[in-house]
Structures are given as C-alpha cells and as structure tokens.
Short mmCIF file of C-alpha atoms in Angstrom, two decimals:
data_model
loop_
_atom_site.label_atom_id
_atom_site.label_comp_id
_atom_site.label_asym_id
_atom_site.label_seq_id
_atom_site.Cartn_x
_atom_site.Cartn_y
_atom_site.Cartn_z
CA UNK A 16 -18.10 8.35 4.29
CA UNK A 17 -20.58 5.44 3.27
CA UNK A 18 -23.33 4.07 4.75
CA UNK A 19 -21.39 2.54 7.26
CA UNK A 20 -20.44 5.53 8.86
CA UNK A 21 -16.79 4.34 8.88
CA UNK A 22 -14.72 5.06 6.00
CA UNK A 23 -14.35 8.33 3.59
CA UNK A 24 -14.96 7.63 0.51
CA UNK A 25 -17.74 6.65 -1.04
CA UNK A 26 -17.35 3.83 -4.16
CA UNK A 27 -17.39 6.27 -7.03
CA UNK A 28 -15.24 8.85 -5.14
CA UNK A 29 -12.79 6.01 -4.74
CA UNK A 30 -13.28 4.98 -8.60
CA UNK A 31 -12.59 8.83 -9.20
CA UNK A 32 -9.82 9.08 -7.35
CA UNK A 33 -8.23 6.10 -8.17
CA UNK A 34 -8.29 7.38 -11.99
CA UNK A 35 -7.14 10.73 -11.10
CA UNK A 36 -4.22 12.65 -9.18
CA UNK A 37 -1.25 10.79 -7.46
CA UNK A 38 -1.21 11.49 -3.99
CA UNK A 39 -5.13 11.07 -3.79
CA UNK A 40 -4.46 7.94 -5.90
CA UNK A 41 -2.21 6.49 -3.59
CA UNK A 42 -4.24 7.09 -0.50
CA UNK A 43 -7.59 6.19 -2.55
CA UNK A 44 -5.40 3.00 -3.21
CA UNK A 45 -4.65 2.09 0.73
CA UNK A 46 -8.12 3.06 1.75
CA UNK A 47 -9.34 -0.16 -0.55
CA UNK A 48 -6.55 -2.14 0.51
CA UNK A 49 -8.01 -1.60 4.33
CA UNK A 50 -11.76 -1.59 3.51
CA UNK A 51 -11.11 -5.22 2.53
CA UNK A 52 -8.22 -6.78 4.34
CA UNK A 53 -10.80 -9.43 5.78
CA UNK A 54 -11.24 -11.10 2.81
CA UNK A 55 -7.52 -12.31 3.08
CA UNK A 56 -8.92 -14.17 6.42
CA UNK A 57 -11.85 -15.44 4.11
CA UNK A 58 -9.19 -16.84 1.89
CA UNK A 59 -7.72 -18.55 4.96
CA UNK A 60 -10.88 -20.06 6.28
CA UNK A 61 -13.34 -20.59 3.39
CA UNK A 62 -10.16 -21.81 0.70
CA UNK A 63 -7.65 -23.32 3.20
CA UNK A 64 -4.64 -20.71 1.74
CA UNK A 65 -1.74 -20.02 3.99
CA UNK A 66 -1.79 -16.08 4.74
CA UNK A 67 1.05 -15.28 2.75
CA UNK A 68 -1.12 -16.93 -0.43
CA UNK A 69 -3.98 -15.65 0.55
CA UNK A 70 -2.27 -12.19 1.19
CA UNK A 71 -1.04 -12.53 -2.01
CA UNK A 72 -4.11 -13.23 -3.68
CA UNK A 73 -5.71 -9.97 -2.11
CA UNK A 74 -3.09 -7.97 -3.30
CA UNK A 75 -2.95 -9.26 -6.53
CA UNK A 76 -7.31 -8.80 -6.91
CA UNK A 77 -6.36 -5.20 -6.16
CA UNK A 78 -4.01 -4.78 -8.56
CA UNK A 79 -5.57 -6.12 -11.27
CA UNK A 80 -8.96 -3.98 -10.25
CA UNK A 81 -6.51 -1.02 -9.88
CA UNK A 82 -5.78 -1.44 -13.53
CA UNK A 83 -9.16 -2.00 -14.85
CA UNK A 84 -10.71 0.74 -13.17
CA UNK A 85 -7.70 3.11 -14.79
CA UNK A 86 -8.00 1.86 -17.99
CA UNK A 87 -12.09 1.93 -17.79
CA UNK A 88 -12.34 -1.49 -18.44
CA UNK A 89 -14.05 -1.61 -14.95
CA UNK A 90 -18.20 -0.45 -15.22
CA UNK A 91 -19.32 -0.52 -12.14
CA UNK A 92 -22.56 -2.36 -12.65
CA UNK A 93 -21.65 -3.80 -8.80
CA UNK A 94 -20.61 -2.61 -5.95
CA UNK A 95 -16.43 -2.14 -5.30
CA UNK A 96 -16.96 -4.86 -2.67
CA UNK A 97 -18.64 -8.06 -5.19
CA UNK A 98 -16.74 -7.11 -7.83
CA UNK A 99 -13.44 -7.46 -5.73
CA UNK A 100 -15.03 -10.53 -4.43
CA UNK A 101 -15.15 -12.25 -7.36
CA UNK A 102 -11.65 -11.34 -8.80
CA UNK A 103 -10.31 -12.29 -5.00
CA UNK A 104 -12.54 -15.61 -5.19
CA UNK A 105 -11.09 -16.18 -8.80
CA UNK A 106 -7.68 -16.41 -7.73
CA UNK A 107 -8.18 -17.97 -4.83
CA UNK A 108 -9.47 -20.87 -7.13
CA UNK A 109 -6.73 -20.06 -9.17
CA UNK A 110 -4.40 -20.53 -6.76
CA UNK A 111 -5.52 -23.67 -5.36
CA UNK A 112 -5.42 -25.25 -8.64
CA UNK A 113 -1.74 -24.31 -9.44
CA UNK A 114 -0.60 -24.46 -5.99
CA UNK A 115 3.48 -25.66 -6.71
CA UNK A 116 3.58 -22.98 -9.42
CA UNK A 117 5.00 -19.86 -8.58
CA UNK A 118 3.27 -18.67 -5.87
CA UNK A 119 4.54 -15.09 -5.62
CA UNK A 120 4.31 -14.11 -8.53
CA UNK A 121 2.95 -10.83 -9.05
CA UNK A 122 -0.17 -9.69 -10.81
CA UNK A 123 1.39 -9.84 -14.00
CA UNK A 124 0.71 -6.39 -16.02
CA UNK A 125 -1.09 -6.10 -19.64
CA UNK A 126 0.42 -2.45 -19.79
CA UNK A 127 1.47 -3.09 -23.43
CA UNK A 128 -1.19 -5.69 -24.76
CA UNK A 129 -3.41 -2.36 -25.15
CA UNK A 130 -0.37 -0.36 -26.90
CA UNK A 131 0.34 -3.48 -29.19
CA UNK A 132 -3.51 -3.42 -29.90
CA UNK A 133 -2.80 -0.25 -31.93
CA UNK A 134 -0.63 -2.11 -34.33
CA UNK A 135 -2.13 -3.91 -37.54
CA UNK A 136 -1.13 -7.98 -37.41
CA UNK A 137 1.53 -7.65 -39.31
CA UNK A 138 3.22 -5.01 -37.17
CA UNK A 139 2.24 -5.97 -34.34
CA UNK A 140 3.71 -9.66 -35.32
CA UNK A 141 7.18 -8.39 -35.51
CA UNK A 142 7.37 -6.13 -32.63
CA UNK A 143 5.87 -8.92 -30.16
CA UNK A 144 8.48 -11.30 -31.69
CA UNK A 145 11.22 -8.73 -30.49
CA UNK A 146 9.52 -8.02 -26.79
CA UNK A 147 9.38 -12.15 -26.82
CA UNK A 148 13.21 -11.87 -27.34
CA UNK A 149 13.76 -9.32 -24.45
CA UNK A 150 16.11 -10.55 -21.31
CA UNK A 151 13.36 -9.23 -18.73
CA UNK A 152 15.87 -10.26 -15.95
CA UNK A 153 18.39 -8.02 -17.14
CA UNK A 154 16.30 -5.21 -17.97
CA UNK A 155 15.11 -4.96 -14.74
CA UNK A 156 18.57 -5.35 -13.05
CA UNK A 157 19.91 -2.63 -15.14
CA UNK A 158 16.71 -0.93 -14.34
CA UNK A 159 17.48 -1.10 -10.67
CA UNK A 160 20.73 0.48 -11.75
CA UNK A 161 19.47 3.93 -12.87
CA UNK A 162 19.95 6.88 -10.17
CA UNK A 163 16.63 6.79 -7.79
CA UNK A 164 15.03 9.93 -9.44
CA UNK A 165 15.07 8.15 -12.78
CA UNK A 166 13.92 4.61 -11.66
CA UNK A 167 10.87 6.55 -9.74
CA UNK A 168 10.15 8.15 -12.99
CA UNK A 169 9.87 5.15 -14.93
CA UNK A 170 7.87 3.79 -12.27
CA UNK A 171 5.40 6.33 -11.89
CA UNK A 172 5.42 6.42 -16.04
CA UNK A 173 4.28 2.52 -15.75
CA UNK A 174 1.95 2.95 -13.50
CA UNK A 175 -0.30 5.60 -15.67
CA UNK A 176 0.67 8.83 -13.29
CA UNK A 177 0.95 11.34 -16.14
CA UNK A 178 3.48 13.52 -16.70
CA UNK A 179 1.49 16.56 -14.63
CA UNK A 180 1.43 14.15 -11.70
CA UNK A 181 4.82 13.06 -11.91
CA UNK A 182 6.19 16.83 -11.65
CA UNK A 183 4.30 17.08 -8.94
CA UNK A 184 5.23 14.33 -7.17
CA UNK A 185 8.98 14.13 -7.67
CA UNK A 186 9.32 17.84 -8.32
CA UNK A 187 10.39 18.23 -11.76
CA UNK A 188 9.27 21.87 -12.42
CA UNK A 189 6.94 21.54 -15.97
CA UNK A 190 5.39 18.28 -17.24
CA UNK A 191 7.45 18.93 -20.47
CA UNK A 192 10.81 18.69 -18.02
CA UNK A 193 9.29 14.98 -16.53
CA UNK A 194 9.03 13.83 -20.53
CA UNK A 195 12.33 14.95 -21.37
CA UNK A 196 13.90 13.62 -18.14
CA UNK A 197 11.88 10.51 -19.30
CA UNK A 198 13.17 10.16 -22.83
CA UNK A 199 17.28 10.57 -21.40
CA UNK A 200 16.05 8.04 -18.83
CA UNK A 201 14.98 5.44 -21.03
CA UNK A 202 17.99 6.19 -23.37
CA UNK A 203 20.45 5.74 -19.99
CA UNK A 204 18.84 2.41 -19.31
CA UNK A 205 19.47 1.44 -23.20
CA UNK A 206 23.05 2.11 -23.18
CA UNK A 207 23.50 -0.20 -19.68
CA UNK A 208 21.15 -2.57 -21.60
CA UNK A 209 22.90 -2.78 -24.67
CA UNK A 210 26.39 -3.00 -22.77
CA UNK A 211 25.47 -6.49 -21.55
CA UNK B 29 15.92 10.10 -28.15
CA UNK B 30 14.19 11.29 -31.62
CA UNK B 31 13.03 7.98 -32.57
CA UNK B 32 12.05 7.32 -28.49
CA UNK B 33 10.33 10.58 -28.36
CA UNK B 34 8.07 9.85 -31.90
CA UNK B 35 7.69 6.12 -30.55
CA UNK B 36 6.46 7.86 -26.90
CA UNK B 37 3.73 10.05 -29.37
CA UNK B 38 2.66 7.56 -31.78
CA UNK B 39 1.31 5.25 -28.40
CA UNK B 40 -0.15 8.40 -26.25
CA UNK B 41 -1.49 10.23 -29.02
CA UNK B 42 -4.10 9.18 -31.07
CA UNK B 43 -2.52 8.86 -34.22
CA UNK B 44 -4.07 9.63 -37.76
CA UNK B 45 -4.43 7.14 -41.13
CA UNK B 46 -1.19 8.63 -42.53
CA UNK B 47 0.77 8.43 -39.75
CA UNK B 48 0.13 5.25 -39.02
CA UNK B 49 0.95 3.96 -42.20
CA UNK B 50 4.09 5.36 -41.68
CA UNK B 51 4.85 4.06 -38.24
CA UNK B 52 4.05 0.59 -39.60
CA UNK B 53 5.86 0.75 -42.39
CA UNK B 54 9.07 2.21 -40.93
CA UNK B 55 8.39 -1.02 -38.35
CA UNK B 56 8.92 -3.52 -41.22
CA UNK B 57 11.50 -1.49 -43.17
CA UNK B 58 13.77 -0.62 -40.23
CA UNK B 59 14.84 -3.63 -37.99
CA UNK B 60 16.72 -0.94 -35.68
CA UNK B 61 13.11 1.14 -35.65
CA UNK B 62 11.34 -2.15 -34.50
CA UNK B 63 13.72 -2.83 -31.60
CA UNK B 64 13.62 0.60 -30.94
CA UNK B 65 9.29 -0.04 -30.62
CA UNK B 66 10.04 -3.20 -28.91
CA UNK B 67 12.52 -1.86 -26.32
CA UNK B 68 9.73 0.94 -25.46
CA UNK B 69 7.23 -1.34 -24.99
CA UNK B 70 9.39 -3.49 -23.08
CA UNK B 71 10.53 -0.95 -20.42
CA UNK B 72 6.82 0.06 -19.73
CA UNK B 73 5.85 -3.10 -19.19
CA UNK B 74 9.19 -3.58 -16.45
CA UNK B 75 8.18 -0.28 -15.20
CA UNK B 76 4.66 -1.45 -14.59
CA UNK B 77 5.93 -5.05 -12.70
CA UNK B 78 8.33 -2.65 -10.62
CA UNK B 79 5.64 0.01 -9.57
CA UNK B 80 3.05 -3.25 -9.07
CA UNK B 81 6.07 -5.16 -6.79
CA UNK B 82 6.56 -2.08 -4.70
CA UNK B 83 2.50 -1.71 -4.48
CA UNK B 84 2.85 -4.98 -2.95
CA UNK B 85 5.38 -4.24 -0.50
CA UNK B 86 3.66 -1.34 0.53
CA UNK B 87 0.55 -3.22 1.28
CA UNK B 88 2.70 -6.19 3.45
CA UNK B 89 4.11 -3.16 5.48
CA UNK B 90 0.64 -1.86 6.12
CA UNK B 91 -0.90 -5.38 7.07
CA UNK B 92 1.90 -6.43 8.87
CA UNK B 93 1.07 -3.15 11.16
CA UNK B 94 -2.32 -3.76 11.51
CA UNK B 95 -1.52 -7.60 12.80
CA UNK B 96 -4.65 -9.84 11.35
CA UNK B 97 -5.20 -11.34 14.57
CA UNK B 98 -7.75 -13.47 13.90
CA UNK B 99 -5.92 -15.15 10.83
CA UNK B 100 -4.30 -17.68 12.56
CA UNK B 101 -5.32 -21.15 11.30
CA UNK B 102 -7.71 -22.94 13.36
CA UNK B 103 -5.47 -25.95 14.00
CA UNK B 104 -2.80 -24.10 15.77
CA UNK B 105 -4.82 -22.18 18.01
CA UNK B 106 -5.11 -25.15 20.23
CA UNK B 107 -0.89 -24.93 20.89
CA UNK B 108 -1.26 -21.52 21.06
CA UNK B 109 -4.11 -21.51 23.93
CA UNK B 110 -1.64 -24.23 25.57
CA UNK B 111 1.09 -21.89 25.49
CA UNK B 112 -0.64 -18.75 26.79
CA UNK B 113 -2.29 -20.85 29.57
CA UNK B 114 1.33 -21.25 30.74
CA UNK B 115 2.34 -17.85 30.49
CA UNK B 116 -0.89 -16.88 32.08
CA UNK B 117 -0.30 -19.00 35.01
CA UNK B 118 3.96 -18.43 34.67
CA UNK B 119 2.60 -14.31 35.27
CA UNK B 120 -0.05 -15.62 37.77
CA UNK B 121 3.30 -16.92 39.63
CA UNK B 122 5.27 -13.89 39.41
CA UNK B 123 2.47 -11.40 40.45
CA UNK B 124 2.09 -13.53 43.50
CA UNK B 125 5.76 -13.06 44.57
CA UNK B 126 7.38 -9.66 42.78
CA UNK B 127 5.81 -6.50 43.01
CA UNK B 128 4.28 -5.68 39.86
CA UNK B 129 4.93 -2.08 38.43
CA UNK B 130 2.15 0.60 38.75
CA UNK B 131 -0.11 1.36 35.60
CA UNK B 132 1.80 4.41 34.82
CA UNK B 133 5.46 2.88 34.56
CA UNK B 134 3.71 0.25 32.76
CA UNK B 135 2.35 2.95 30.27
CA UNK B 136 5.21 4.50 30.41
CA UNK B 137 7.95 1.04 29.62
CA UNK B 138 5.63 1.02 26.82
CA UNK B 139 5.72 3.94 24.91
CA UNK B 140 9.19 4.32 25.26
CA UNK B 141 9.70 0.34 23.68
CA UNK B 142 6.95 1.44 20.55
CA UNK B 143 5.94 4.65 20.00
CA UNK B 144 9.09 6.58 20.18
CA UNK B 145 9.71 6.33 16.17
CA UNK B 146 6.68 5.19 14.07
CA UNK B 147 6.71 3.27 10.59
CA UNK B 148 6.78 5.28 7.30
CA UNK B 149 6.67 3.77 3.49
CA UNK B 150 9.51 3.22 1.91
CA UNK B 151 7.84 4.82 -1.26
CA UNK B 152 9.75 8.66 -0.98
CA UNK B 153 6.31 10.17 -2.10
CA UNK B 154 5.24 13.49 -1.04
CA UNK B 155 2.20 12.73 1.24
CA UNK B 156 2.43 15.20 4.00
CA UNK B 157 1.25 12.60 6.45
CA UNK B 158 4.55 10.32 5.43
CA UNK B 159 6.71 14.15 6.12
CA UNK B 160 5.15 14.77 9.66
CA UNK B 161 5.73 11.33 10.41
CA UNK B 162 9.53 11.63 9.71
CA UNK B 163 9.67 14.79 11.54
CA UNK B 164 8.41 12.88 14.37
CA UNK B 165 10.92 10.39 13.89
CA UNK B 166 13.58 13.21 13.87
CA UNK B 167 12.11 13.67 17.29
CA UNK B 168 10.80 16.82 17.03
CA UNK B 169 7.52 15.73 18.50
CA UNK B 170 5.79 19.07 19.16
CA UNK B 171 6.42 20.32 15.32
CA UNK B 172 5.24 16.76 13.97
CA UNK B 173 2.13 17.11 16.53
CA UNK B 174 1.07 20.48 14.41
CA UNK B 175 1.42 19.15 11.05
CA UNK B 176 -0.70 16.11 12.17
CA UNK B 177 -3.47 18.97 13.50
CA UNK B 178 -3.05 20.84 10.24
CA UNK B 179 -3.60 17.77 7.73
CA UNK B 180 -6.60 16.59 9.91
CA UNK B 181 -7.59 20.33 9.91
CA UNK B 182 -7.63 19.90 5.63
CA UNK B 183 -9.39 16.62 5.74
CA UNK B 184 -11.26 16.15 9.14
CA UNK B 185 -12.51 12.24 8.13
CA UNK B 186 -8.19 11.09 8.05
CA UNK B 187 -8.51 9.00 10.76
CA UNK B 188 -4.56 7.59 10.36
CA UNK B 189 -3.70 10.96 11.08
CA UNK B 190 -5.73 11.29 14.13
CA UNK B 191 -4.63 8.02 15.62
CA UNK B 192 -0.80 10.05 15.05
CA UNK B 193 -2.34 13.20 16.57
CA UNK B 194 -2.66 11.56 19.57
CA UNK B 195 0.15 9.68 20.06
CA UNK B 196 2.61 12.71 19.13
CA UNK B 197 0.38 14.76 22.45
CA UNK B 198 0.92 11.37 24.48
CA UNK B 199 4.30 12.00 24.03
CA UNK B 200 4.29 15.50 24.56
CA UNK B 201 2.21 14.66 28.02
CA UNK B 202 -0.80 16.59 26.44
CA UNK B 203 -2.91 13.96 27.87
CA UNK B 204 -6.08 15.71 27.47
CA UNK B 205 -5.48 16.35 23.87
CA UNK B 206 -4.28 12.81 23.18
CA UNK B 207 -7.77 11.53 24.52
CA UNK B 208 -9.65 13.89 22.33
CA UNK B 209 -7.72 12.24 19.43
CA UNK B 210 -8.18 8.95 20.23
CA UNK B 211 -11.67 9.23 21.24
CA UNK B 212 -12.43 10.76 17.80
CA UNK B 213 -10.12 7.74 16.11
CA UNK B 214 -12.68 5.08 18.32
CA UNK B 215 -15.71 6.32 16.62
CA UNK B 216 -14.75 5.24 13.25
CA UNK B 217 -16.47 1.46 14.08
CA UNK B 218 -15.77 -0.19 10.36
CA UNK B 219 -12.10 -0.45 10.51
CA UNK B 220 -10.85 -4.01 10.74
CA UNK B 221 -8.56 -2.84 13.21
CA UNK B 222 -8.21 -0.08 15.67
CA UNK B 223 -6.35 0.61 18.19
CA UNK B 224 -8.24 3.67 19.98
CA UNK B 225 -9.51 2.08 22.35
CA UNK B 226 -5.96 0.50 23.94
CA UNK B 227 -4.50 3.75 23.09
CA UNK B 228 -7.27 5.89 25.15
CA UNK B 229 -5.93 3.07 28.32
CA UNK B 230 -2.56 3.89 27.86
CA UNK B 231 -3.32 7.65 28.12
CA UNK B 232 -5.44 7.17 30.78
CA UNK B 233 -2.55 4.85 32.92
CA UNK B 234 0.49 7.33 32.03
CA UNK B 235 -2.06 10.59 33.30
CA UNK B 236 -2.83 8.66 36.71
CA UNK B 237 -5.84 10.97 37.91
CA UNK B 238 -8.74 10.22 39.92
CA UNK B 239 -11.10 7.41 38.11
CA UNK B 240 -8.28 6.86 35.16
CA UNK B 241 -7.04 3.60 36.40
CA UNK B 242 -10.48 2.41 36.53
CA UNK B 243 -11.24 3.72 33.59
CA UNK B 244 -8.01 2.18 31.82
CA UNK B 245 -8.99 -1.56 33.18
CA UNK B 246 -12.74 -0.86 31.58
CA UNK B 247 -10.96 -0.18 28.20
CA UNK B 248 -8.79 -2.69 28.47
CA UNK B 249 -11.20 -5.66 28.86
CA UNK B 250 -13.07 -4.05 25.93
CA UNK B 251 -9.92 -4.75 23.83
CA UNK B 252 -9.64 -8.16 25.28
CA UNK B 253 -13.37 -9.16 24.70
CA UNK B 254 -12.84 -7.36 21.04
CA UNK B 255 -9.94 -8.91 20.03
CA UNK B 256 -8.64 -5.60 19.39
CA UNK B 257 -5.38 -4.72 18.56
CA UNK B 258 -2.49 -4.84 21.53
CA UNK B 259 -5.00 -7.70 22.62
CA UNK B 260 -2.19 -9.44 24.63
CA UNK B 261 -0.74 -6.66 26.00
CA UNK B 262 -3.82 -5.34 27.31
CA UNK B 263 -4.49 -8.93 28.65
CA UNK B 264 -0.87 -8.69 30.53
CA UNK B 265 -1.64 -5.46 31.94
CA UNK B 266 -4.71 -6.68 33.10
CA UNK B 267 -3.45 -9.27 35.23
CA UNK B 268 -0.18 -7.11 36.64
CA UNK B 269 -3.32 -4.47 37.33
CA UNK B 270 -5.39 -6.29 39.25
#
C-alpha cells in the first residue's frame, strides 16, 4: 500500500512487477491503469479531448511506459505518477495537433528498432528494406488465422513474457516445449503468408 | 525452423565477434536468409501491435465498468440536468399515485437484473480471480464464494476480490458476511470509484432488519452526495423510499 493508504503496491513494487512474472504483470498492469484513470477526465477538461481520445491517449501513455519500464529505458528519477503525466500530457498535445489523423491508432511498438540496433548499417540496411516491404495487413490477418493456442503464444512472445512465463500461463509443460511450439508457430504462419 | 531457430538465438542471446560476422554476412550473401531475418522481425513486431490492441481492449472493458461519471463534458450537463428534472418530477408523479415497491423487492429486482453473471476478460489467462468469476457465472455461487475467500486469504489487500466476496454471499443470502466484505472494500478511500458503499445499501434493503432501512437511505445519500457509483440508482431508490 502507499502513502495513501489505498492501493497495494508501492511504485517500485509496481516497476518490479511490471518487469517480472505474467500473472503479477498483468494485475501490476490494471492496478496502474486504475491508479490513474482520472487523468483521462483531465484530458477532457484541461485539453478539450472527447473521452474516447482522451481514453485513448491514457491507454496509449501506459503502453508506451509499460514498454520503457520493461526494456529499462524507464529510471525512475520521478515518481510513476509525473512521469505518466508527462507522457499522457505529451500526447494529449500530440493529439490535438494531429487531430483528423488517425485517431485510434495504437501506441505503435519499437519491439524491433532495439533488435535491428544489433545489426551493423549495412545489415541492418537490407533487412529494414525487406520489413519496409512486408504486407502488415496480411500478416496480421493470417495471424488471426493460426489456432488460439498459437496466436496467444505469439502474443505473449511480443509482449516480452518469456518462455518460463508463457508455460506457465498457457500450460505448455517446459519452457523448451513453448520455444519449439514457437518456432512451428511462426513457420505455420509463413506457409499461410507465403500462400497469398 | 533451423534458420528460425538460429535467427530466434542470434537476437536473445548475446552474440560473440565471430558469430556476428557470420550472421551479417550470411544476411548479404543469402537473399532467402535476409527475408528469413526480416519475416522474424516482422512477426514480433505484429505480435507486439496484437498483444498492445488487446491491452487496449482490456482496459475499455475495465473503464467502461467503472463508468467515469464525472467525464461528461460540461456543455451537455445542462440537457442532461433538464432531462433528469423531468424524470425526477415524471417519478415524483408516479410515487404519488402507484404504490412503490418495498426496499427489499427493490434490492431484490436489482440483483437479479445485474449481479446474477459478472464481467470477465476476454484475455483466457490463468488469474484465479478471472476462474472463480466464471464459476460464478456457471452459477455455482457457493463454490465461486470460497475461491473468492481463498484468493483474498493469499493476498488480503485484493480489494476486486473482496467487492466479489460479497456479492457472491449477497447472493447466497449470507447477509452478514456480504457486509463484512463490503465494509472492508469501503475502506480502501483512493479508488476513483467504488461501489461499497451502494453495495453495503443493497445488503442492508434485501436483509430488512430492525434499523437497516434507515441505515440503507444514510448510505444511499452518501453515494448521491459522492457521486459514487450506481449514483442514479441510489437517487431513484431514494425517492421510491421515502
């Protein structure tokens, strides 16, 4: 609980969790979501949004902190609350200035950027060429198409559970079983991809 | 699979001089390699927007629940203080001429209308608050009610689970236990919403001993004054109450 008295977790158990194990993750995940739901009726008031923008923008602050605090790009030299503040008054701004564009768009994910990172230029030049070439649409529709217990693999893969967490979770037996599974997954989804 | 599986180990590992050089150079040498690279890194990152979407959902299910009442935008509050001045005064009308139903079939109209199956997430995880709430659903009530006690029992601070606690022994007529529950669920003060309060009423109406009623209108204005959730209802009952 913090000083409040009215929630569970303190910041740092929250940062811990959030970085750890999945069901904790997920719950550590929904706790932050609640803690500060009133900002999306700050972004109605103080930045004239609609709710479902300013919903939106909420969500999409979380997300974004979600993935910086995984990938320990996040340093808490503020609190949880200011430094959700300012992403959540950043695209607030954000959002006001490109209004007719896209609105619901979601937080769009630098999963790779970090993974391309570990390529020299020259590498890196030709892969990115080839993911610039990718039919997103279609891989995600074929995506869609995989049995449930592979697309929630993939899912969980994407967003960092590891492979401990994911037997766990969708009761594979060994975290060596959840890679294989993973490698005939992605290999299913090539096939239907390459079909097209 | 091989070349997936040694793609997969190159980007989680942390790879050595030589082995990069090899990666790379099998990358410029071997169109079919690169796509191969490129198709990896092109599913994680649709994995990620799917598992980031579904996030998303998950959080519009769970603030749709918890109704922001106050975000309504200034400028149509005016119509809608018009329009529940006439339904005030269209109930004011009524009361005065039909016989308004006692507190406990009022209590009683509504949990059968809203808390006879309760919302779970769509996400298939294994949280066992998300299983006792679909053994609930599969209206087994009194077997729910335990794995509520036992989860709260691991983690005594869960306060979702204690707000389920208690409606699971409202349903089972364990009105003594229910109040416990949501008396415990009203001390957590921080959340933006909470419904303890309103629930603790509708105990307190369905029960119908000595001093409840009274007790039931007292926590009903409070949720009226707060702007707590179930505000309106609370405000209807009022009225048919007094």
């Amino acid at each position: 609980m913090n000083s409040a008295g009215s929630f569970r977790y303190t910041d740092q158990e929250i940062i811990e969790q959030l970085r750890q194990s999945g069901i904790d993750k997920r719950r550590s995940e929904e706790e932050l979501f609640n803690r500060f739901a009133y900002f999306i009726r700050e972004g109605i008031t103080k930045h004239a949004l609609s709710e479902d923008e300013s919903f939106n923008a909420y969500s999409d602050t979380l997300l974004a902190a979600f993935e910086n605090i995984n990938n320990a790009h996040f340093e808490a030299r503020a609190s949880l609350k200011t430094y959700l503040y300012q992403i959540f008054h950043n695209k607030c701004v954000d959002l006001i200035r490109k209004k007719t564009t896209n609105k619901n768009s979601v937080h769009q994910a630098e999963a790779i950027s970090d993974k391309l990172m570990l390529l020299s230029d020259s590498a890196r030049s030709v892969v990115q060429k080839l993911i610039d070439k990718a039919n997103w649409n279609q891989l995600r529709e074929k995506l869609g198409q995989l049995e449930e217990k592979c697309r929630q693999l993939l899912m969980y893969w994407g967003d960092n559970y590891s492979d401990k967490e994911i037997a766990s979770l969708l009761q594979y037996k060994t975290a060596d079983v959840v890679k294989t599974s993973r490698l005939r997954c992605l290999e299913r989804l090539r096939k239907l991809y390459k079909v097209e | 699979m091989d070349n997936l599986d040694y793609i997969e180990s190159y980007f989680t590992k942390s790879p050595g001089l030589a082995e990069t050089r090899e990666f790379e150079n099998r990358i410029g040498t071997d169109p079919a390699f690169a796509e191969e690279v490129a198709y990896y890194l092109s599913v994680l990152q649709v994995a990620r927007q799917d598992a980031q979407e579904e996030k998303k959902r998950h959080f519009k299910e769970i603030y749709q629940k918890q109704r922001f009442t106050a975000s309504v935008p200034v400028r149509k509050l005016v119509y809608y203080i018009a329009a529940a001045a006439v339904v005030t005064a269209l109930i004011f009308g009524l009361y005065v001429f039909v016989q308004p139903p006692s507190p406990q079939q009022l209590a009683k109209q509504y949990e059968q209308a809203n808390l006879q199956s309760l919302g779970v997430s769509m996400s298939g995880n294994s949280d066992p608050l998300e299983t006792a709430l679909g053994v609930y659903n599969d209206g087994k009530t009194s077997e729910a009610l335990s794995m509520f006690e036992k989860i709260i029992q691991a983690d005594t601070s869960y306060y979702t689970a204690k707000k389920y606690a208690g409606i699971a022994a409202l349903r089972l007529k364990k009105y003594d236990s229910a109040i416990q529950w949501f008396e415990a669920l009203d001390t957590y003060t921080g959340l933006h919403s909470n419904p303890a309060k309103f629930y603790l009423a509708l105990t307190l109406m369905e029960r119908n001993q000595s001093g409840d009623i009274a007790k039931a209108k007292d926590l009903l204005q409070q949720v009226v004054q707060d702007d707590g959730e179930e505000r309106e209802i609370a405000q209807e009952w009022m009225m048919k109450m007094q």
